[in-house]
mmCIF file of C-alpha atoms in Angstrom:
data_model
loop_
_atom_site.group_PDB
_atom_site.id
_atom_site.type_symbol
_atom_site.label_atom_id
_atom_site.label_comp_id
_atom_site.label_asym_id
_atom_site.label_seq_id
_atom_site.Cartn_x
_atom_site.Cartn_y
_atom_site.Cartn_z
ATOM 1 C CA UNK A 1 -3.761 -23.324 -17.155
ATOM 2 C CA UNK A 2 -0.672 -23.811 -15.260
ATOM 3 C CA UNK A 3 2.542 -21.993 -16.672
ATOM 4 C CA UNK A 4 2.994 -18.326 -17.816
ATOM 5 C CA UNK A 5 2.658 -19.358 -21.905
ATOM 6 C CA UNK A 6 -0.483 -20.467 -21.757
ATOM 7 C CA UNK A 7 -2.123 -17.353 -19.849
ATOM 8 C CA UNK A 8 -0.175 -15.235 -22.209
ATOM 9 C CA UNK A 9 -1.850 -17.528 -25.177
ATOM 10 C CA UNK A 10 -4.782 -16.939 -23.517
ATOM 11 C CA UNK A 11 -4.883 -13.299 -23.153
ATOM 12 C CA UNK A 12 -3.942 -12.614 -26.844
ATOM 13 C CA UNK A 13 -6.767 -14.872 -27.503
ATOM 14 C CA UNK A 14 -9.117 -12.987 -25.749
ATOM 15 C CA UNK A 15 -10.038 -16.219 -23.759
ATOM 16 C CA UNK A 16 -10.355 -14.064 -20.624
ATOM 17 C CA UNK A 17 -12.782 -16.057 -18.700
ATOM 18 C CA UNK A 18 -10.207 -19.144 -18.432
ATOM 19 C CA UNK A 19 -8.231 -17.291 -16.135
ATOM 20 C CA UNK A 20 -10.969 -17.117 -13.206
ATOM 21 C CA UNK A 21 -10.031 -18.905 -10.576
ATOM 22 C CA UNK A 22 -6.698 -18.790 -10.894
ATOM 23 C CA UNK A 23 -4.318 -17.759 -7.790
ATOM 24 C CA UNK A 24 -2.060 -15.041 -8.108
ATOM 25 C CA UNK A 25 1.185 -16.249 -8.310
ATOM 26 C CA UNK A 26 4.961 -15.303 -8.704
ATOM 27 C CA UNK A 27 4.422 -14.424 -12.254
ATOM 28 C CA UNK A 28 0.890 -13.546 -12.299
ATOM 29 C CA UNK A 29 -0.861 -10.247 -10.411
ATOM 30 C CA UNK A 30 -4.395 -9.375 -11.770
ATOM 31 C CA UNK A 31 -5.622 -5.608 -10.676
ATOM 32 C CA UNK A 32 -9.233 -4.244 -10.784
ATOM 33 C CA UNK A 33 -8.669 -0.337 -11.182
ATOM 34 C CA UNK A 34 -6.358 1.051 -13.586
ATOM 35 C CA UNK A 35 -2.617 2.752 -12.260
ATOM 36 C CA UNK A 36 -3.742 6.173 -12.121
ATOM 37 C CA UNK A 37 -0.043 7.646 -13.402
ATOM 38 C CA UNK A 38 -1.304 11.128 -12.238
ATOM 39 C CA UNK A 39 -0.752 10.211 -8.605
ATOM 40 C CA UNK A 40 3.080 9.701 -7.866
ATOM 41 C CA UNK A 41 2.042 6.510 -5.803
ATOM 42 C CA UNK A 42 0.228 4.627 -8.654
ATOM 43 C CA UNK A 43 3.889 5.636 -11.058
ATOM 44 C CA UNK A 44 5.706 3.901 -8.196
ATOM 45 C CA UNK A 45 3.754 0.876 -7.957
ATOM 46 C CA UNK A 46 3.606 0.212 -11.332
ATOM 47 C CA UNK A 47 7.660 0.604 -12.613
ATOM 48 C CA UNK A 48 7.965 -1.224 -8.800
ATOM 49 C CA UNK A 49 5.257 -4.186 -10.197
ATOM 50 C CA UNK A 50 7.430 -4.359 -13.359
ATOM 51 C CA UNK A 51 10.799 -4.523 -12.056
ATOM 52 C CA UNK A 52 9.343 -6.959 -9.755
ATOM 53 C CA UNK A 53 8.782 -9.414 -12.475
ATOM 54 C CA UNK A 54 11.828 -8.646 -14.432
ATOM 55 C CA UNK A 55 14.054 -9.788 -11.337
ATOM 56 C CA UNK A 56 12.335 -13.068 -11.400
ATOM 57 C CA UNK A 57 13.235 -16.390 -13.500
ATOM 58 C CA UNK A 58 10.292 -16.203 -15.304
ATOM 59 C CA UNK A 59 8.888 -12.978 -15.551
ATOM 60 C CA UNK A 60 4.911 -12.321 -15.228
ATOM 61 C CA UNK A 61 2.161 -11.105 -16.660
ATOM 62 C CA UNK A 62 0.549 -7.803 -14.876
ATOM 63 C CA UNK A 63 -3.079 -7.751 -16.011
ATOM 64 C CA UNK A 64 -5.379 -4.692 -15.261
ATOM 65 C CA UNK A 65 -9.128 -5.320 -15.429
ATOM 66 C CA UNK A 66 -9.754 -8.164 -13.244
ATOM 67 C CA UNK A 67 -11.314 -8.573 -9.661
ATOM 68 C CA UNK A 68 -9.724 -11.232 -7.261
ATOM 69 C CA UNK A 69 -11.543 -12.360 -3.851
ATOM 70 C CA UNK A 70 -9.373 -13.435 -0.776
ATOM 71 C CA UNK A 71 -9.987 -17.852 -0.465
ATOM 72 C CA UNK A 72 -7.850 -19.564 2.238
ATOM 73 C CA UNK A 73 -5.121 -16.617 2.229
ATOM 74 C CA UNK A 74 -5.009 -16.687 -1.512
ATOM 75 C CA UNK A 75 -5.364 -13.904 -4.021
ATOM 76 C CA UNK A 76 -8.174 -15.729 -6.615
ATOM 77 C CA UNK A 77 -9.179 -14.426 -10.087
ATOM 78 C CA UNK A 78 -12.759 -13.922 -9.434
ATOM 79 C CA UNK A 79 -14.420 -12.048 -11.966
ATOM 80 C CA UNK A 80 -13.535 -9.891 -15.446
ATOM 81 C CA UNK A 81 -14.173 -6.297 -14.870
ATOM 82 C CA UNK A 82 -12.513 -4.194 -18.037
ATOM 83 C CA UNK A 83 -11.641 -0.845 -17.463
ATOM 84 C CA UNK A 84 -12.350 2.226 -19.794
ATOM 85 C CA UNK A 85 -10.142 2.004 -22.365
ATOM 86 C CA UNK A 86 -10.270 6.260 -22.739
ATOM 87 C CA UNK A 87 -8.252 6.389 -19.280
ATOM 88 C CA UNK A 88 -5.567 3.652 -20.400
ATOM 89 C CA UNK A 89 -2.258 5.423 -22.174
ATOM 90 C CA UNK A 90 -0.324 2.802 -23.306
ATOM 91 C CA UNK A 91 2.238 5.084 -24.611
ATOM 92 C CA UNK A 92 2.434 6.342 -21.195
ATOM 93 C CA UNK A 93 3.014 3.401 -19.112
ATOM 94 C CA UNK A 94 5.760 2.246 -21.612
ATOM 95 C CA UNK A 95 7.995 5.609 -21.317
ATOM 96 C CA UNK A 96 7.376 5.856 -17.235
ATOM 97 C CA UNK A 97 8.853 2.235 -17.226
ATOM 98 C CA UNK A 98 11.403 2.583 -19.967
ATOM 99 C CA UNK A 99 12.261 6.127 -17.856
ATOM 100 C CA UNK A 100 12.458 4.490 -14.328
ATOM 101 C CA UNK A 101 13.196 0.493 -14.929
ATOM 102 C CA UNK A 102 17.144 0.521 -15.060
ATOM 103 C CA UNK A 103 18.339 -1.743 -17.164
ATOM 104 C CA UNK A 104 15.878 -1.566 -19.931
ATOM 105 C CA UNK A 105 13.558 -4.260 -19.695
ATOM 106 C CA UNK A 106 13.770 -6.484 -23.085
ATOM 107 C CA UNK A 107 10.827 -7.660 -24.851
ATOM 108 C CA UNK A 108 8.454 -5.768 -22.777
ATOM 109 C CA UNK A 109 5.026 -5.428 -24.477
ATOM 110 C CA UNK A 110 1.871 -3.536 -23.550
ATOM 111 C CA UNK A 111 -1.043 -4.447 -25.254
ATOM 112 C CA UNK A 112 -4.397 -3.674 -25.053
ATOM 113 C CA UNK A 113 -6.947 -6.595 -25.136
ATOM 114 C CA UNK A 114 -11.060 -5.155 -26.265
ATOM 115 C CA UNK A 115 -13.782 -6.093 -24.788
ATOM 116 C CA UNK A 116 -16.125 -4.263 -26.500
ATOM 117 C CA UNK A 117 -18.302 -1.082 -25.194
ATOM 118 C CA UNK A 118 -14.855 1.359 -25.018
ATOM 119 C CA UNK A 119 -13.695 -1.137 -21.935
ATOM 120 C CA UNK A 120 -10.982 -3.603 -21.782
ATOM 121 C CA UNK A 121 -8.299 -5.604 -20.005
ATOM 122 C CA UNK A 122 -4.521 -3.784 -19.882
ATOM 123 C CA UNK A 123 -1.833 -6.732 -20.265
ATOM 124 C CA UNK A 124 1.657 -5.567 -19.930
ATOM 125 C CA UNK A 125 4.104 -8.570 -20.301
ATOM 126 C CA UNK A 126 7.391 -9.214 -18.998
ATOM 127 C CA UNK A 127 9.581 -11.524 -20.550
ATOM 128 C CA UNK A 128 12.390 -13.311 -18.741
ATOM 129 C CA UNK A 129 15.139 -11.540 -18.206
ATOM 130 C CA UNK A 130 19.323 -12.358 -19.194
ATOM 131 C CA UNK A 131 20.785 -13.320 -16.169
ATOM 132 C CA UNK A 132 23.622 -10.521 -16.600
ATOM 133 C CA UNK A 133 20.927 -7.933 -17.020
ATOM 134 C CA UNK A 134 20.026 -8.553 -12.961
ATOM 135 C CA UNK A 135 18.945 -6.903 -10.893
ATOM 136 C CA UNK A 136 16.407 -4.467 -12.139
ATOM 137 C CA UNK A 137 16.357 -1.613 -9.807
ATOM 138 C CA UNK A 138 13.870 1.607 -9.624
ATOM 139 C CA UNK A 139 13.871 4.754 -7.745
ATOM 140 C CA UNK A 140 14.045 4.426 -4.345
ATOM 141 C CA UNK A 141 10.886 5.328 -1.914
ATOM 142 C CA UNK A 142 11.618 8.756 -0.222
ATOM 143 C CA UNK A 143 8.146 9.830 1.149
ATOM 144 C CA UNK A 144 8.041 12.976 -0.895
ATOM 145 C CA UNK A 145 5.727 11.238 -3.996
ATOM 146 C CA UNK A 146 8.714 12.193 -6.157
ATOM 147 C CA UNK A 147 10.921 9.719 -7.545
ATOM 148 C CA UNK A 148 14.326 9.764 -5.811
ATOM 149 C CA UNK A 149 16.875 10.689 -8.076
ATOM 150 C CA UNK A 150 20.127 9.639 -5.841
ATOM 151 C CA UNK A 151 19.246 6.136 -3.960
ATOM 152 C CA UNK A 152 17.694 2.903 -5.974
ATOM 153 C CA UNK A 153 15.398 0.190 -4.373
ATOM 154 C CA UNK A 154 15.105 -3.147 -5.682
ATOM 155 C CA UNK A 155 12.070 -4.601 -5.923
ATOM 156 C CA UNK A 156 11.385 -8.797 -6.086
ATOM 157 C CA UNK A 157 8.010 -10.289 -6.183
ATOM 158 C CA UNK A 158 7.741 -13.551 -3.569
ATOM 159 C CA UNK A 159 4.280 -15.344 -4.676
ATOM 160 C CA UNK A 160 1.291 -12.651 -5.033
ATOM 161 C CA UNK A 161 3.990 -9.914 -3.118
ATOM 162 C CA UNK A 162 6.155 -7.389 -4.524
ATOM 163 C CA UNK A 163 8.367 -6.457 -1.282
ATOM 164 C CA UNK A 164 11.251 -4.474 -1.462
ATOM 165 C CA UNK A 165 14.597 -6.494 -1.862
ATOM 166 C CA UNK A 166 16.022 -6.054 2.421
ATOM 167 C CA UNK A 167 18.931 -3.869 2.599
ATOM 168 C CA UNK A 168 20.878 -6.606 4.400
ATOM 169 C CA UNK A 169 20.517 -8.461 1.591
ATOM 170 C CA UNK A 170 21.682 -5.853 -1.252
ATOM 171 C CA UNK A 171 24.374 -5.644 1.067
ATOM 172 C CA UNK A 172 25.293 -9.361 0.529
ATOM 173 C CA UNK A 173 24.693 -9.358 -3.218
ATOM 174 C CA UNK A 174 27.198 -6.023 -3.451
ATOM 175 C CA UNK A 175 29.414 -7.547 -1.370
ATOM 176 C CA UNK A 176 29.541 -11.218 -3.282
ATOM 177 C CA UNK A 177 30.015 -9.079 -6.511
ATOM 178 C CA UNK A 178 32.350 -6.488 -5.329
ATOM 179 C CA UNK A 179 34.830 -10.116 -4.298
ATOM 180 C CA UNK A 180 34.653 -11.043 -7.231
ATOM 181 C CA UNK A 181 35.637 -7.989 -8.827
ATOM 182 C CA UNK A 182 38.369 -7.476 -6.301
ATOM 183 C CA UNK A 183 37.331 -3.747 -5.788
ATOM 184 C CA UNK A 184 35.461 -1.211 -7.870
ATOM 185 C CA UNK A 185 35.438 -1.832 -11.658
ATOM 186 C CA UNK A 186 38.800 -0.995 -13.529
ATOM 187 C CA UNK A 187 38.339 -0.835 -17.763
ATOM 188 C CA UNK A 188 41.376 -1.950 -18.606
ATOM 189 C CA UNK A 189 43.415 -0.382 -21.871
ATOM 190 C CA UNK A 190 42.839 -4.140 -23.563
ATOM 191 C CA UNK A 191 39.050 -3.791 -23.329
ATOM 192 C CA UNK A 192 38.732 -0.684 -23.643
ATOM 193 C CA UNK A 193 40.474 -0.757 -26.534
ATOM 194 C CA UNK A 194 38.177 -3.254 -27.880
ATOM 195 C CA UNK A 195 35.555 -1.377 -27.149
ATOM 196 C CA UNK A 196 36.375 1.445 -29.272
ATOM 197 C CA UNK A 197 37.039 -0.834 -32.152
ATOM 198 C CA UNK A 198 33.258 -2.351 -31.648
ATOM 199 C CA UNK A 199 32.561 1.346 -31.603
ATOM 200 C CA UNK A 200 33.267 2.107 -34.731
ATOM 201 C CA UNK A 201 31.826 -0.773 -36.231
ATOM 202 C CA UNK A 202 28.285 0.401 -34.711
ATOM 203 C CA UNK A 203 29.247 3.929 -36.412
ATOM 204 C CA UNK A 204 30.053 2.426 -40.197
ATOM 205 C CA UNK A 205 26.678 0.328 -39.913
ATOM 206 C CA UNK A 206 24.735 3.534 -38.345
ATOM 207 C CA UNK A 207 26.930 7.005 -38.910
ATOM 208 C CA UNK A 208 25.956 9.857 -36.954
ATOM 209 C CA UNK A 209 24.349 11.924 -39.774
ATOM 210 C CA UNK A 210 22.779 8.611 -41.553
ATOM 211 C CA UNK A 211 19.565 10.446 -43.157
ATOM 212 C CA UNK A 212 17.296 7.525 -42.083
ATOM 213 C CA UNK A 213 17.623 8.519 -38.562
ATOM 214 C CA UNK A 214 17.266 12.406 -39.165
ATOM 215 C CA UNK A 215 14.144 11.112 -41.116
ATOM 216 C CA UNK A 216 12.841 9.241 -38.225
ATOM 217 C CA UNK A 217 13.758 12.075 -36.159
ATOM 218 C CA UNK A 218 11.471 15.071 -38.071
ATOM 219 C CA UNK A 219 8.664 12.749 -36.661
ATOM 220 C CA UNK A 220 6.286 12.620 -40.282
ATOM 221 C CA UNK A 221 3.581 10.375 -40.226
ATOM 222 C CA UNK A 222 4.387 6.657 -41.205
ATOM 223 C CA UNK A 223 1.521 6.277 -43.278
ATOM 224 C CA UNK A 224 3.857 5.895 -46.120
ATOM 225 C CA UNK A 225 7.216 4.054 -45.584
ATOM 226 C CA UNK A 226 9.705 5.246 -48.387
ATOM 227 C CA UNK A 227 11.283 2.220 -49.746
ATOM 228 C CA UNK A 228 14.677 4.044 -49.376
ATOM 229 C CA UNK A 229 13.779 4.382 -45.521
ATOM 230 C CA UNK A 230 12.918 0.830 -45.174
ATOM 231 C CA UNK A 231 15.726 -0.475 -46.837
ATOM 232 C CA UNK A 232 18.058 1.771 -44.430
ATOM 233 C CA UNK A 233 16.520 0.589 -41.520
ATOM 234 C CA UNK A 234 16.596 -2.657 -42.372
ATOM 235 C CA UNK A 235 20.512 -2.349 -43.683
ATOM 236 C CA UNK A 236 21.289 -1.045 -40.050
ATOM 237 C CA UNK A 237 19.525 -3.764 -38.605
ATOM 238 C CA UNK A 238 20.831 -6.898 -40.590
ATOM 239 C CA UNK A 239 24.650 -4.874 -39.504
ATOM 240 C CA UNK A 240 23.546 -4.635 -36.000
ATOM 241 C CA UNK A 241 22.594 -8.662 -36.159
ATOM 242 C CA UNK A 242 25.393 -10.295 -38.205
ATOM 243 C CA UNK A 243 28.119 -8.485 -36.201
ATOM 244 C CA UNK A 244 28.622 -11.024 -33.531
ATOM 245 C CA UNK A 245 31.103 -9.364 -31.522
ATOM 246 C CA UNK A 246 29.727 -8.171 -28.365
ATOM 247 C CA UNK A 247 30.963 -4.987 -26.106
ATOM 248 C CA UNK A 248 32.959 -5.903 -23.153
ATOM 249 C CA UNK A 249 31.207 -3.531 -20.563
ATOM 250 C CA UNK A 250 28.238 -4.535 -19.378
ATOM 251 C CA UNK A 251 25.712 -1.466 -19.767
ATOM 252 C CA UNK A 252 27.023 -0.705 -23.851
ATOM 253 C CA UNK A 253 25.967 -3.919 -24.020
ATOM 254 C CA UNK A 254 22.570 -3.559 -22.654
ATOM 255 C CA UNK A 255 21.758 -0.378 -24.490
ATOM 256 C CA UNK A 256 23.534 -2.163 -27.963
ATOM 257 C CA UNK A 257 20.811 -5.187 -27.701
ATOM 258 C CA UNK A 258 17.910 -2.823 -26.879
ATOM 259 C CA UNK A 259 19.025 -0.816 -30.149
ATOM 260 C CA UNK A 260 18.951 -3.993 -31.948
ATOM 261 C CA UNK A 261 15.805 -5.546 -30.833
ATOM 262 C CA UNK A 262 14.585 -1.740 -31.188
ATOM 263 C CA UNK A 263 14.880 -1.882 -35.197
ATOM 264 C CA UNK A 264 14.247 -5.805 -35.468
ATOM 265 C CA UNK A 265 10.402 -3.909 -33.849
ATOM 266 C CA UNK A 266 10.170 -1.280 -36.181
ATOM 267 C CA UNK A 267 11.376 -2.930 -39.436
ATOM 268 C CA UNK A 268 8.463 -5.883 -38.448
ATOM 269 C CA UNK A 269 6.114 -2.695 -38.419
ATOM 270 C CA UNK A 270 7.701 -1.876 -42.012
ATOM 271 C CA UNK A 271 6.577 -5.202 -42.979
ATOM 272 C CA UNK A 272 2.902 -4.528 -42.364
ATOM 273 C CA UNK A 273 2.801 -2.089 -45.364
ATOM 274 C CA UNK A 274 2.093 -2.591 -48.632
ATOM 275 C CA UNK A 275 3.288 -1.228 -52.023
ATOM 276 C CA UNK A 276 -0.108 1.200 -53.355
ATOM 277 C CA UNK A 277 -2.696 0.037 -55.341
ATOM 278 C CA UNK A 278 -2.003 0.254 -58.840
ATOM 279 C CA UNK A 279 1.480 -0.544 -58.084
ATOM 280 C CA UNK A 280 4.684 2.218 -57.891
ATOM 281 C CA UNK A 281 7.962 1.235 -56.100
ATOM 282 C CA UNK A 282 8.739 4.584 -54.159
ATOM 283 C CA UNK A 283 6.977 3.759 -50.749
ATOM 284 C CA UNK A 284 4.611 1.272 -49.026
ATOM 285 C CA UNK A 285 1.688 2.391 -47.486
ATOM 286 C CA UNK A 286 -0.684 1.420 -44.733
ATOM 287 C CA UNK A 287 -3.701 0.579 -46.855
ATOM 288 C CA UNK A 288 -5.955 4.118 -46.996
ATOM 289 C CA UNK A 289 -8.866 1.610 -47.656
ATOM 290 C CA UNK A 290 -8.748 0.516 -44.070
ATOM 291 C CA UNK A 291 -9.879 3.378 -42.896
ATOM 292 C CA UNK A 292 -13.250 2.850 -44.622
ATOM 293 C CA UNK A 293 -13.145 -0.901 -43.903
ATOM 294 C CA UNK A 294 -11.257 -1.440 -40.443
ATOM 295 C CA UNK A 295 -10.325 1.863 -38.843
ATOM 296 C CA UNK A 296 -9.694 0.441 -35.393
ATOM 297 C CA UNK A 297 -6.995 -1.808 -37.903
ATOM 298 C CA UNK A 298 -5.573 1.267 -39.399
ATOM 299 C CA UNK A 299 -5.050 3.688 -36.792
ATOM 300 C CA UNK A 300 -3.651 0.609 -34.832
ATOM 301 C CA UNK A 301 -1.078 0.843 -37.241
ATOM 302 C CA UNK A 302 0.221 3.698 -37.430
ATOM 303 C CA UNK A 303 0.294 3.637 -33.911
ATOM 304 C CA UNK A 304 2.568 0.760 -33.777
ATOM 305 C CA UNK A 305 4.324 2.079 -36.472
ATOM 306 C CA UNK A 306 5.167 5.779 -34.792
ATOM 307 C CA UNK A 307 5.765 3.815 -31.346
ATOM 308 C CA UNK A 308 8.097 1.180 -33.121
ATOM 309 C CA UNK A 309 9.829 4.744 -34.846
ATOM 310 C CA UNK A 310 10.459 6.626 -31.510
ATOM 311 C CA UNK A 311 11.591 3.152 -29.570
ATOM 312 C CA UNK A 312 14.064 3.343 -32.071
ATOM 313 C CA UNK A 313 15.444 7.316 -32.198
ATOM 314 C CA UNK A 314 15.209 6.826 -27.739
ATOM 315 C CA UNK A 315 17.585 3.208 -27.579
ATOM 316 C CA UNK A 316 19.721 5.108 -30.426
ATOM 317 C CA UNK A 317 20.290 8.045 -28.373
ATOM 318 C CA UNK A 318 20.838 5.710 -24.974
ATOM 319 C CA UNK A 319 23.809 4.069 -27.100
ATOM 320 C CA UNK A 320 25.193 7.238 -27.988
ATOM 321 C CA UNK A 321 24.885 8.653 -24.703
ATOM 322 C CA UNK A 322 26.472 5.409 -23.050
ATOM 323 C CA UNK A 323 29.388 4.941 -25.459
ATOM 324 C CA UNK A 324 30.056 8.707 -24.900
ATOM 325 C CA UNK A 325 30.078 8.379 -21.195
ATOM 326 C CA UNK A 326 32.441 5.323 -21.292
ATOM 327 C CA UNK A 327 34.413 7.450 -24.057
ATOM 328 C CA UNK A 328 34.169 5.677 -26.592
ATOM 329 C CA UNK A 329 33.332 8.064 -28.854
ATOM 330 C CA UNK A 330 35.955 9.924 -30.229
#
């Protein structure tokens, strides 16, 4: 295997053993122990290992439950070692990197590959980034194992290495960008009047008391999907879609899309239920039988379904939030 599709192909395939003897590369690092998110330093490596990726071209694939040994100077995929899957939160490690990653990394997906005997291999997948969403920066290192909450850090990963980005050369990069500019950003009243008129076409295809999301946001189990619900959710997202116009500033932008590709996630989840046996047009259902027939398929699920729910109600409130802080909201 030689490019980033075809390990991610293999992965999902569960072809695990074609990736030994690999090198690590810059869009491939393979770890043998889990990130223990308890310990402030394991949280910092892992939203640094993501960001890492996301400021590349390509991306890359972080992959926990492999051992590498050290041939000629390079990293080699040496041997499959799957970790317990009962100390793996997936949940987890998506919110710490959806909480510290700034922008919000599009696309990413953490899945969870069995290998059988409660052990497996974590694959967390980061897609190429949009060139305007660059660079991705985290919390800047301060010594005290607590995130910093005033000074960023970039993070770029340079073959099997994720150094820091030099400060000499954020420098240069805020520089380049700040000539361009000519100065600190100015909205002027042109775009920031079209802003406001994007604005409220996001609030006629998603009002602020739409009873879909204070639905969503009473948190029921998804085990049934009124068709009312799916039908609003799917409304807002075909709105969301057809409206081509685009916000002028940057980061409404961002947090726009990541509503957008939010829904497009949890009305795919939508489409995994079906209407009840014995018909009735009021809801679709995750199929109660698979609970007697494929359990591990069932309450997989409704775990996709309840994380595909809250990805929605959190990039919601990040586009309410932003709009409000660029006043947009009136």
């Amino acid at each position: 295997m030689t490019n980033i599709d075809e390990v991610r192909q293999a992965v999902r395939e569960r072809r695990l053993e074609t990736l030994l003897g690999m090198e690590e590369s810059n869009w491939l690092d393979v770890k043998g122990g889990i990130y223990a998110l308890d310990t402030p330093k394991a949280a910092e490596e892992l939203v640094k290992d993501v960001a890492g990726f996301a400021n590349t071209r390509t991306g890359g694939l972080l992959l926990v439950g492999f051992k590498t040994q050290i041939e000629h100077g390079v990293e080699i995929v040496s041997e499959l070692a799957p970790v317990p899957r009962a100390l793996v939160d997936l949940d987890r490690h998506r919110k710490l990197i959806d909480q510290r990653v700034i922008p919000t990394v599009r696309g990413l997906e953490i899945v969870w590959v069995d290998c059988g005997d409660e052990k497996g291999v974590l694959l967390i997948d980061i897609p190429a980034q949009p060139q305007i969403s660059l660079p991705f920066v985290v919390p800047g290192p301060n010594g005290s194992g607590t995130p910093s909450e005033s000074t960023v850090a970039v993070p770029m990963r340079r073959g099997d290495r994720t150094p820091w980005l030099p400060k000499a050369e954020i420098q240069r990069l805020l520089a380049a960008g700040w000539a361009v500019a000519g100065g600190p950003a100015a909205e002027s009243p042109a775009s920031n009047a079209a802003d406001r008129a994007k604005t409220g076409q996001v609030l006629e295809a998603i009002p602020r008391d739409a009873r879909w999301i204070k639905t969503l946001a009473q948190g029921a189990p998804m085990h049934r999907v009124p068709t009312w619900l799916g039908d609003a959710i799917y409304d807002a997202h075909e709105a969301l879609t057809r409206d081509v116009v685009v916000f002028i500033d940057a980061e409404v932008t961002e947090a726009h899309q990541a509503l957008t590709e939010a829904l497009g996630d949890l009305c795919n989840q939508i489409s995994g239920t079906f209407p009840p046996a014995g018909g009735g047009d009021g809801y679709t259902e995750v199929p109660p039988e698979w609970k007697g027939t494929d359990h591990t398929r069932y309450y997989k699920a409704l775990a996709d379904l309840s994380a595909a729910r809250q990805g929605v109600l959190d990039r919601y409130q990040e586009l309410m939030n932003t709009m409000n802080r660029k006043g947009l909201l009136i």
